[in-house]
CSV table of C-alpha atoms in Angstrom, one decimal:
chain,number,residue,atom,x,y,z
X,1,UNK,CA,112.6,179.0,154.1
X,2,UNK,CA,112.1,175.3,153.3
X,3,UNK,CA,110.0,176.1,150.3
X,4,UNK,CA,112.7,178.4,149.0
X,5,UNK,CA,115.4,175.7,149.4
X,6,UNK,CA,113.3,173.1,147.7
X,7,UNK,CA,112.6,175.5,144.8
X,8,UNK,CA,116.3,176.1,144.3
X,9,UNK,CA,117.1,172.3,144.4
X,10,UNK,CA,114.4,171.2,141.9
X,11,UNK,CA,114.4,174.3,139.6
X,12,UNK,CA,116.8,172.7,137.1
X,13,UNK,CA,114.9,170.7,134.4
X,14,UNK,CA,115.9,167.1,133.6
X,15,UNK,CA,118.4,166.8,136.3
X,16,UNK,CA,119.5,163.2,137.2
X,17,UNK,CA,121.7,162.0,140.0
X,18,UNK,CA,125.2,160.7,139.2
X,19,UNK,CA,124.6,157.2,140.4
X,20,UNK,CA,121.4,155.1,140.3
X,21,UNK,CA,120.6,151.8,141.9
X,22,UNK,CA,118.9,149.3,139.7
X,23,UNK,CA,117.2,146.3,141.1
X,24,UNK,CA,117.3,143.1,139.0
X,25,UNK,CA,114.8,140.2,139.1
X,26,UNK,CA,115.4,137.1,141.2
X,27,UNK,CA,117.7,134.4,139.6
X,28,UNK,CA,116.6,131.6,141.9
X,29,UNK,CA,116.2,128.2,140.2
X,30,UNK,CA,112.5,127.4,140.0
X,31,UNK,CA,112.9,124.0,138.1
X,32,UNK,CA,114.3,121.1,139.9
X,33,UNK,CA,115.3,117.7,138.4
X,34,UNK,CA,112.6,115.1,138.7
X,35,UNK,CA,113.6,111.8,140.2
X,36,UNK,CA,114.4,109.0,137.8
X,37,UNK,CA,111.8,106.3,137.3
X,38,UNK,CA,112.5,103.0,139.1
X,39,UNK,CA,112.4,101.0,135.8
X,40,UNK,CA,114.9,103.4,134.2
X,41,UNK,CA,117.2,103.1,137.2
X,42,UNK,CA,117.1,99.4,136.9
X,43,UNK,CA,117.9,99.6,133.1
X,44,UNK,CA,120.8,102.0,133.7
X,45,UNK,CA,122.1,99.7,136.4
X,46,UNK,CA,121.9,96.6,134.1
X,47,UNK,CA,123.5,98.3,131.1
X,48,UNK,CA,126.2,100.0,133.0
X,49,UNK,CA,129.6,99.4,131.5
X,50,UNK,CA,131.9,97.2,133.6
X,51,UNK,CA,135.5,97.2,132.5
X,52,UNK,CA,137.0,93.7,132.2
X,53,UNK,CA,139.6,92.7,134.6
X,54,UNK,CA,143.1,92.5,133.2
X,55,UNK,CA,144.1,89.0,132.3
X,56,UNK,CA,147.3,87.2,133.3
X,57,UNK,CA,150.4,88.1,131.3
X,58,UNK,CA,151.3,86.3,128.2
X,59,UNK,CA,153.3,83.1,128.8
X,60,UNK,CA,152.3,82.7,132.4
X,61,UNK,CA,149.5,80.2,131.6
X,62,UNK,CA,150.1,77.1,129.5
X,63,UNK,CA,147.9,76.7,126.4
X,64,UNK,CA,145.1,74.2,126.5
X,65,UNK,CA,145.8,71.0,124.6
X,66,UNK,CA,143.8,70.5,121.4
X,67,UNK,CA,141.3,67.7,121.5
X,68,UNK,CA,141.2,65.4,118.6
X,69,UNK,CA,137.5,64.6,118.1
X,70,UNK,CA,137.0,61.3,116.4
X,71,UNK,CA,134.3,61.0,113.8
X,72,UNK,CA,131.3,59.0,114.7
X,73,UNK,CA,130.0,56.0,112.7
X,74,UNK,CA,127.0,58.0,111.5
X,75,UNK,CA,129.2,60.9,110.2
X,76,UNK,CA,131.4,58.4,108.3
X,77,UNK,CA,128.3,56.8,106.7
X,78,UNK,CA,127.0,60.3,105.7
X,79,UNK,CA,130.3,61.3,104.2
X,80,UNK,CA,130.4,58.1,102.2
X,81,UNK,CA,126.9,58.8,100.8
X,82,UNK,CA,127.9,62.3,100.0
X,83,UNK,CA,130.9,61.2,98.1
X,84,UNK,CA,128.8,58.8,96.1
X,85,UNK,CA,126.4,61.7,95.3
X,86,UNK,CA,129.3,63.8,93.9
X,87,UNK,CA,130.6,60.9,91.8
X,88,UNK,CA,127.3,59.7,90.3
X,89,UNK,CA,125.8,63.1,89.4
X,90,UNK,CA,126.9,65.7,86.9
X,91,UNK,CA,124.7,68.5,88.3
X,92,UNK,CA,124.8,69.4,92.0
X,93,UNK,CA,123.0,72.6,92.9
X,94,UNK,CA,122.8,74.2,96.3
X,95,UNK,CA,119.7,76.1,97.5
X,96,UNK,CA,118.8,77.9,100.7
X,97,UNK,CA,115.7,76.7,102.5
X,98,UNK,CA,113.9,79.7,103.9
X,99,UNK,CA,111.3,78.3,106.3
X,100,UNK,CA,109.4,76.1,103.8
X,101,UNK,CA,107.0,73.6,105.4
X,102,UNK,CA,106.7,69.9,104.6
X,103,UNK,CA,103.9,70.5,102.1
X,104,UNK,CA,105.9,72.9,100.0
X,105,UNK,CA,108.9,70.6,100.0
X,106,UNK,CA,106.7,67.7,98.9
X,107,UNK,CA,105.3,69.7,96.0
X,108,UNK,CA,108.8,70.7,95.0
X,109,UNK,CA,110.1,67.1,95.1
X,110,UNK,CA,107.2,66.0,92.9
X,111,UNK,CA,108.0,68.7,90.3
X,112,UNK,CA,111.7,67.8,90.3
X,113,UNK,CA,111.1,64.1,90.1
X,114,UNK,CA,109.4,64.6,86.8
X,115,UNK,CA,112.8,65.6,85.4
X,116,UNK,CA,114.8,63.0,87.3
X,117,UNK,CA,116.2,65.6,89.8
X,118,UNK,CA,116.5,64.4,93.4
X,119,UNK,CA,116.5,66.4,96.6
X,120,UNK,CA,119.2,65.6,99.2
X,121,UNK,CA,119.6,66.7,102.8
X,122,UNK,CA,123.0,66.6,104.5
X,123,UNK,CA,124.2,68.4,107.7
X,124,UNK,CA,126.5,71.3,107.0
X,125,UNK,CA,129.1,69.8,109.4
X,126,UNK,CA,129.3,66.6,107.3
X,127,UNK,CA,129.3,68.6,104.0
X,128,UNK,CA,132.1,70.9,105.1
X,129,UNK,CA,134.2,68.0,106.4
X,130,UNK,CA,133.9,66.3,103.1
X,131,UNK,CA,134.5,69.3,100.9
X,132,UNK,CA,137.6,70.5,102.8
X,133,UNK,CA,139.6,67.6,101.5
X,134,UNK,CA,138.0,67.1,98.0
X,135,UNK,CA,138.3,68.8,94.6
X,136,UNK,CA,135.0,70.6,95.3
X,137,UNK,CA,136.4,72.7,98.2
X,138,UNK,CA,135.3,75.9,96.5
X,139,UNK,CA,131.7,75.0,97.2
X,140,UNK,CA,132.2,75.1,101.0
X,141,UNK,CA,131.0,78.8,101.4
X,142,UNK,CA,127.6,77.9,99.9
X,143,UNK,CA,126.7,75.6,102.8
X,144,UNK,CA,125.7,78.2,105.4
X,145,UNK,CA,122.5,77.9,107.2
X,146,UNK,CA,119.6,75.5,106.2
X,147,UNK,CA,120.6,74.2,102.7
X,148,UNK,CA,119.2,71.8,100.2
X,149,UNK,CA,121.0,69.9,97.4
X,150,UNK,CA,119.4,69.3,94.0
X,151,UNK,CA,121.2,66.6,92.1
X,152,UNK,CA,120.7,64.9,88.8
X,153,UNK,CA,122.8,62.5,86.6
X,154,UNK,CA,122.5,64.8,83.6
X,155,UNK,CA,122.8,68.6,83.6
X,156,UNK,CA,119.2,69.9,83.6
X,157,UNK,CA,119.5,73.5,84.6
X,158,UNK,CA,116.6,74.7,82.6
X,159,UNK,CA,114.1,72.2,84.1
X,160,UNK,CA,115.4,72.9,87.6
X,161,UNK,CA,114.9,76.7,87.2
X,162,UNK,CA,111.4,76.2,85.9
X,163,UNK,CA,110.5,73.9,88.9
X,164,UNK,CA,111.9,76.4,91.4
X,165,UNK,CA,109.7,79.3,90.1
X,166,UNK,CA,106.8,77.9,92.1
X,167,UNK,CA,108.8,77.7,95.3
X,168,UNK,CA,109.9,81.2,96.4
X,169,UNK,CA,111.1,79.8,99.8
X,170,UNK,CA,113.9,77.9,98.0
X,171,UNK,CA,116.7,80.4,96.9
X,172,UNK,CA,119.3,79.0,94.4
X,173,UNK,CA,122.8,79.9,95.5
X,174,UNK,CA,125.1,78.1,93.0
X,175,UNK,CA,125.8,74.7,91.4
X,176,UNK,CA,128.6,72.5,90.1
X,177,UNK,CA,127.7,71.4,86.6
X,178,UNK,CA,130.1,69.0,84.9
X,179,UNK,CA,132.9,69.9,87.3
X,180,UNK,CA,132.5,73.6,86.7
X,181,UNK,CA,131.4,75.9,89.6
X,182,UNK,CA,128.7,78.3,88.6
X,183,UNK,CA,127.0,81.1,90.4
X,184,UNK,CA,123.2,81.9,90.1
X,185,UNK,CA,123.8,84.1,87.1
X,186,UNK,CA,126.1,81.4,85.6
X,187,UNK,CA,123.3,78.9,85.9
X,188,UNK,CA,120.8,81.2,84.1
X,189,UNK,CA,123.3,81.7,81.3
X,190,UNK,CA,123.9,77.9,81.1
X,191,UNK,CA,120.2,77.2,80.9
X,192,UNK,CA,120.0,79.3,77.7
X,193,UNK,CA,122.5,77.2,75.8
X,194,UNK,CA,121.1,74.6,73.4
X,195,UNK,CA,121.0,71.0,74.5
X,196,UNK,CA,123.5,68.4,73.4
X,197,UNK,CA,121.0,66.7,71.1
X,198,UNK,CA,120.2,70.0,69.3
X,199,UNK,CA,123.9,70.8,68.8
X,200,UNK,CA,124.6,67.3,67.5
X,201,UNK,CA,121.7,67.6,65.1
X,202,UNK,CA,123.0,70.9,63.7
X,203,UNK,CA,126.5,69.5,63.3
X,204,UNK,CA,125.2,66.4,61.5
X,205,UNK,CA,123.0,68.6,59.2
X,206,UNK,CA,126.0,70.8,58.2
X,207,UNK,CA,128.2,67.8,57.5
X,208,UNK,CA,125.4,66.1,55.5
X,209,UNK,CA,124.9,69.2,53.4
X,210,UNK,CA,128.6,69.5,52.5
X,211,UNK,CA,128.8,65.8,51.5
X,212,UNK,CA,125.6,66.0,49.5
X,213,UNK,CA,126.9,68.9,47.5
X,214,UNK,CA,130.1,67.0,46.8
X,215,UNK,CA,128.2,63.9,45.7
X,216,UNK,CA,125.9,66.0,43.4
X,217,UNK,CA,128.9,67.5,41.7
X,218,UNK,CA,130.6,64.1,41.2
X,219,UNK,CA,127.4,62.5,39.9
X,220,UNK,CA,127.1,64.9,36.9
X,221,UNK,CA,128.3,64.0,33.4
X,222,UNK,CA,132.0,63.3,33.3
X,223,UNK,CA,132.4,65.8,30.4
X,224,UNK,CA,131.0,68.6,32.5
X,225,UNK,CA,133.4,67.7,35.3
X,226,UNK,CA,136.4,67.6,33.0
X,227,UNK,CA,135.4,71.0,31.5
X,228,UNK,CA,135.3,72.5,35.0
X,229,UNK,CA,138.7,71.0,35.9
X,230,UNK,CA,140.2,72.3,32.6
X,231,UNK,CA,138.8,75.8,33.3
X,232,UNK,CA,140.3,75.7,36.8
X,233,UNK,CA,143.7,74.7,35.4
X,234,UNK,CA,143.6,77.5,32.9
X,235,UNK,CA,142.8,80.0,35.6
X,236,UNK,CA,145.7,78.8,37.8
X,237,UNK,CA,148.3,78.9,35.0
X,238,UNK,CA,149.8,82.4,34.1
X,239,UNK,CA,149.3,81.8,30.3
X,240,UNK,CA,145.7,81.0,30.8
X,241,UNK,CA,145.2,84.1,32.9
X,242,UNK,CA,146.7,86.3,30.2
X,243,UNK,CA,144.4,84.8,27.6
X,244,UNK,CA,141.4,85.3,29.7
X,245,UNK,CA,142.1,89.0,30.2
X,246,UNK,CA,141.4,90.7,26.8
X,247,UNK,CA,142.0,94.2,28.2
X,248,UNK,CA,145.7,93.5,28.8
X,249,UNK,CA,147.8,94.8,25.9
X,250,UNK,CA,150.2,92.5,24.1
X,251,UNK,CA,153.9,93.0,24.4
X,252,UNK,CA,156.2,93.9,21.4
X,253,UNK,CA,157.1,91.0,19.1
């Protein structure tokens, strides 16, 4: 009886129940956060942002009075020396000193002294205080950080550039040459100009050539000179111009 009932139940091929229960895998968290290292905890604690406390409202606190700092005697002496440097020299160049030692500076001074170019050192505080009330106030941005001044009584830009080639620690920033503020490129262009002696020689040569030609013409025979003058008069007069042009037809009589 049981065998007959089982045969009737399982006789249909590929029969599946209406509902099936599916078991999924476990979703438990197997990875846990590791504790933060003690050094990282200290770093996070130190670098944690702390919002500033709100200040008092505007107008509730009186402003601090400004202090008028008087100049010391040393500062007045340095300003006086700096003023004399600007008055006595026509070329004042500013260079940045990039960690050059005393030996390099001594070699640079020796090279510049051959061309009568001096090296001056002034504190930036003194230099800015002097430039702020002088006609050279546009040079004030050049004095930032360790700076060196290269001065000479005559503009010698070419000799200065040649001497600075052997000192890469000294970087040229700008210069004031004959009351004209020049950048580094302007100094390079100025150094390519001919010297005053060369320009004067060329001018004297051109004037001498013109005067020599005039003297040579006047020293010739007076008859030759008179013939040239008569020819010139004929060319300027309308009758003479008509006689000189044989191709022009004559008018009716």
